[in-house]
């Protein structure tokens, strides 16, 4: 039996499973129901509050075989591939280590192709986007101004003030809040019980 880190094992797979961010997940789910999907999002907030998890859920919701849907099934090939990080339609980029203009240009070159068979959208998740260089932001800006069809950008940041206003103004912004002690405690107890750990 292979070992799976508990944080990955219990990573939220649906909007409902994202703790303490109902104001964000409800808005995202409603936008999918109403077919009002933005081409670019900014997820801002402190570390560990569900920004990347919500981005992955959104990627699944857009590409689920039963969707776009506000409740991705988690069982179809696109949902499983996204959850396991092997879906060719979803690219996660660490802005801290891929912050040069060349990195962004390489990303932009990949926009030109259509999503792979079985997927509707190409989703680009740029984590720690505030770490991009000024020239990298300028290169990204062009794609945000004239987004390729069937492409969604999700820019995650802990330092919103470092993102240029020209970029922010072209994105739908969602502010993630710190989780309450009660939410953290409840989740910790549920995981401990499922793993048969006494606390």
Coordinates of C-alpha atoms in Angstrom, one line a residue:
X1 CA 0.0 0.0 0.0
X2 CA 1.5 3.4 -1.0
X3 CA 1.7 6.2 1.5
X4 CA -0.1 9.5 0.9
X5 CA 0.5 12.6 2.9
X6 CA -2.5 13.4 5.0
X7 CA -2.7 17.0 3.6
X8 CA -3.1 15.6 0.1
X9 CA -5.4 12.8 1.1
X10 CA -7.8 15.2 2.7
X11 CA -7.4 18.1 0.2
X12 CA -10.9 19.4 -0.7
X13 CA -12.3 17.9 -3.9
X14 CA -15.5 20.0 -4.1
X15 CA -16.5 23.6 -3.3
X16 CA -18.5 22.3 -0.3
X17 CA -15.4 20.7 1.2
X18 CA -13.4 23.9 1.2
X19 CA -13.6 25.1 4.8
X20 CA -14.3 28.6 6.0
X21 CA -14.5 30.2 2.5
X22 CA -18.2 29.9 1.7
X23 CA -18.3 33.5 0.5
X24 CA -15.8 32.5 -2.3
X25 CA -17.0 29.0 -3.1
X26 CA -20.6 29.9 -3.2
X27 CA -19.8 32.8 -5.7
X28 CA -17.7 30.4 -7.9
X29 CA -20.4 27.7 -7.9
X30 CA -23.1 30.3 -8.8
X31 CA -21.0 31.7 -11.6
X32 CA -20.7 28.2 -13.1
X33 CA -24.5 27.5 -12.7
X34 CA -25.2 30.8 -14.5
X35 CA -22.5 30.2 -17.2
X36 CA -20.7 33.4 -16.1
X37 CA -17.2 32.0 -15.9
X38 CA -14.5 34.7 -15.8
X39 CA -11.4 34.4 -17.9
X40 CA -9.2 35.4 -14.9
X41 CA -9.4 35.2 -11.2
X42 CA -7.2 36.5 -8.3
X43 CA -7.4 34.4 -5.1
X44 CA -5.9 36.5 -2.3
X45 CA -5.3 35.6 1.3
X46 CA -3.0 34.2 3.9
X47 CA -1.2 30.8 3.5
X48 CA -3.2 27.6 4.1
X49 CA -6.7 28.9 3.7
X50 CA -7.7 27.1 0.5
X51 CA -6.6 29.2 -2.4
X52 CA -4.9 26.5 -4.4
X53 CA -7.4 23.9 -3.3
X54 CA -10.2 26.1 -4.6
X55 CA -8.3 26.7 -7.8
X56 CA -8.1 22.9 -8.4
X57 CA -11.8 22.5 -7.6
X58 CA -12.6 25.2 -10.1
X59 CA -10.5 23.4 -12.7
X60 CA -12.4 20.2 -12.0
X61 CA -15.7 21.9 -12.1
X62 CA -14.9 23.4 -15.6
X63 CA -13.6 20.1 -17.0
X64 CA -15.7 17.4 -15.3
X65 CA -17.5 15.1 -17.8
X66 CA -20.8 16.2 -16.2
X67 CA -20.1 19.9 -16.5
X68 CA -19.3 22.6 -16.4
X69 CA -20.8 21.9 -13.0
X70 CA -20.8 23.4 -9.5
X71 CA -20.3 19.9 -8.1
X72 CA -17.5 18.0 -9.9
X73 CA -18.0 14.3 -9.6
X74 CA -14.4 13.4 -8.7
X75 CA -14.8 10.1 -10.5
X76 CA -14.5 10.9 -14.2
X77 CA -11.1 10.9 -16.0
X78 CA -10.7 14.7 -16.0
X79 CA -11.6 15.0 -12.3
X80 CA -9.2 12.2 -11.3
X81 CA -6.4 13.5 -13.6
X82 CA -6.7 17.0 -12.1
X83 CA -6.7 15.7 -8.5
X84 CA -3.6 13.6 -9.3
X85 CA -1.8 16.5 -11.0
X86 CA -1.5 14.8 -14.4
X87 CA -4.2 16.6 -16.5
X88 CA -2.7 18.2 -19.5
X89 CA -5.4 20.9 -19.5
X90 CA -4.4 22.2 -16.1
X91 CA -1.0 23.7 -15.4
X92 CA 0.2 24.8 -12.0
X93 CA 3.1 27.2 -11.9
X94 CA 5.0 28.4 -8.9
X95 CA 5.5 32.1 -9.5
X96 CA 8.4 32.2 -7.0
X97 CA 10.6 29.9 -9.0
X98 CA 9.2 30.6 -12.5
X99 CA 9.1 34.4 -12.3
X100 CA 11.0 35.5 -15.4
X101 CA 9.6 36.9 -18.6
X102 CA 10.9 33.8 -20.4
X103 CA 8.8 31.5 -18.1
X104 CA 5.7 33.6 -18.8
X105 CA 6.3 33.6 -22.6
X106 CA 6.7 29.8 -22.5
X107 CA 3.3 29.7 -20.7
X108 CA 1.8 32.0 -23.3
X109 CA 3.0 29.8 -26.1
X110 CA 1.1 26.9 -24.6
X111 CA -2.2 29.0 -24.7
X112 CA -2.4 28.7 -28.5
X113 CA -3.4 25.0 -28.5
X114 CA -6.9 23.8 -27.7
X115 CA -7.7 21.9 -24.5
X116 CA -6.9 18.2 -24.8
X117 CA -9.7 15.7 -25.7
X118 CA -12.1 15.3 -22.8
X119 CA -11.5 18.8 -21.4
X120 CA -13.3 22.0 -22.1
X121 CA -10.9 24.6 -20.6
X122 CA -7.2 25.1 -20.2
X123 CA -6.7 26.3 -16.6
X124 CA -3.5 28.0 -15.6
X125 CA -2.9 28.3 -11.8
X126 CA -0.1 30.7 -11.0
X127 CA 0.7 30.3 -7.3
X128 CA 2.6 33.1 -5.5
X129 CA 1.9 35.3 -8.6
X130 CA 3.2 38.4 -6.7
X131 CA 6.7 37.0 -7.2
X132 CA 6.7 37.5 -11.0
X133 CA 9.0 40.1 -12.3
X134 CA 7.7 43.4 -13.8
X135 CA 8.5 42.2 -17.3
X136 CA 6.8 38.9 -16.6
X137 CA 3.6 40.7 -15.5
X138 CA 3.7 42.8 -18.6
X139 CA 3.9 39.7 -20.8
X140 CA 1.0 38.1 -18.9
X141 CA -1.0 41.3 -19.2
X142 CA -1.4 40.9 -22.9
X143 CA -3.1 37.5 -22.5
X144 CA -5.4 38.9 -19.8
X145 CA -6.4 41.8 -22.1
X146 CA -7.1 39.4 -25.0
X147 CA -7.7 36.0 -23.4
X148 CA -7.6 33.0 -25.6
X149 CA -10.9 31.1 -25.9
X150 CA -11.5 28.3 -23.4
X151 CA -8.6 29.5 -21.1
X152 CA -9.0 30.4 -17.5
X153 CA -6.2 32.0 -15.4
X154 CA -6.2 31.7 -11.6
X155 CA -3.6 33.9 -9.9
X156 CA -3.1 33.0 -6.2
X157 CA -1.3 35.4 -3.9
X158 CA -0.5 36.1 -0.2
X159 CA 0.6 39.7 -1.1
X160 CA -2.1 41.3 -3.2
X161 CA -0.5 44.8 -3.0
X162 CA 2.5 43.5 -5.1
X163 CA 0.3 42.7 -8.1
X164 CA 0.1 45.6 -10.6
X165 CA -3.3 47.3 -10.8
X166 CA -3.3 46.7 -14.5
X167 CA -3.4 43.0 -13.8
X168 CA -5.9 43.2 -10.9
X169 CA -8.3 45.2 -13.0
X170 CA -8.6 42.4 -15.5
X171 CA -9.4 39.7 -13.0
X172 CA -12.3 38.7 -10.8
X173 CA -10.9 39.1 -7.2
X174 CA -11.8 36.7 -4.3
X175 CA -10.5 37.4 -0.8
X176 CA -9.9 34.3 1.3
X177 CA -10.1 34.8 5.0
X178 CA -8.3 33.1 7.9
X179 CA -10.2 30.1 9.1
X180 CA -11.8 30.2 12.6
X181 CA -10.4 28.1 15.4
X182 CA -13.6 26.1 15.5
X183 CA -13.4 25.2 11.8
X184 CA -9.7 24.1 12.2
X185 CA -10.5 22.1 15.3
X186 CA -13.5 20.4 13.7
X187 CA -11.6 19.4 10.6
X188 CA -8.6 18.2 12.7
X189 CA -11.0 16.0 14.8
X190 CA -12.6 14.6 11.6
X191 CA -9.3 13.7 10.0
X192 CA -8.0 12.2 13.3
X193 CA -11.1 10.1 13.6
X194 CA -10.8 8.9 10.0
X195 CA -7.2 8.0 10.5
X196 CA -7.9 6.4 13.9
X197 CA -5.6 8.8 15.7
X198 CA -6.5 9.8 19.3
X199 CA -6.1 13.5 20.2

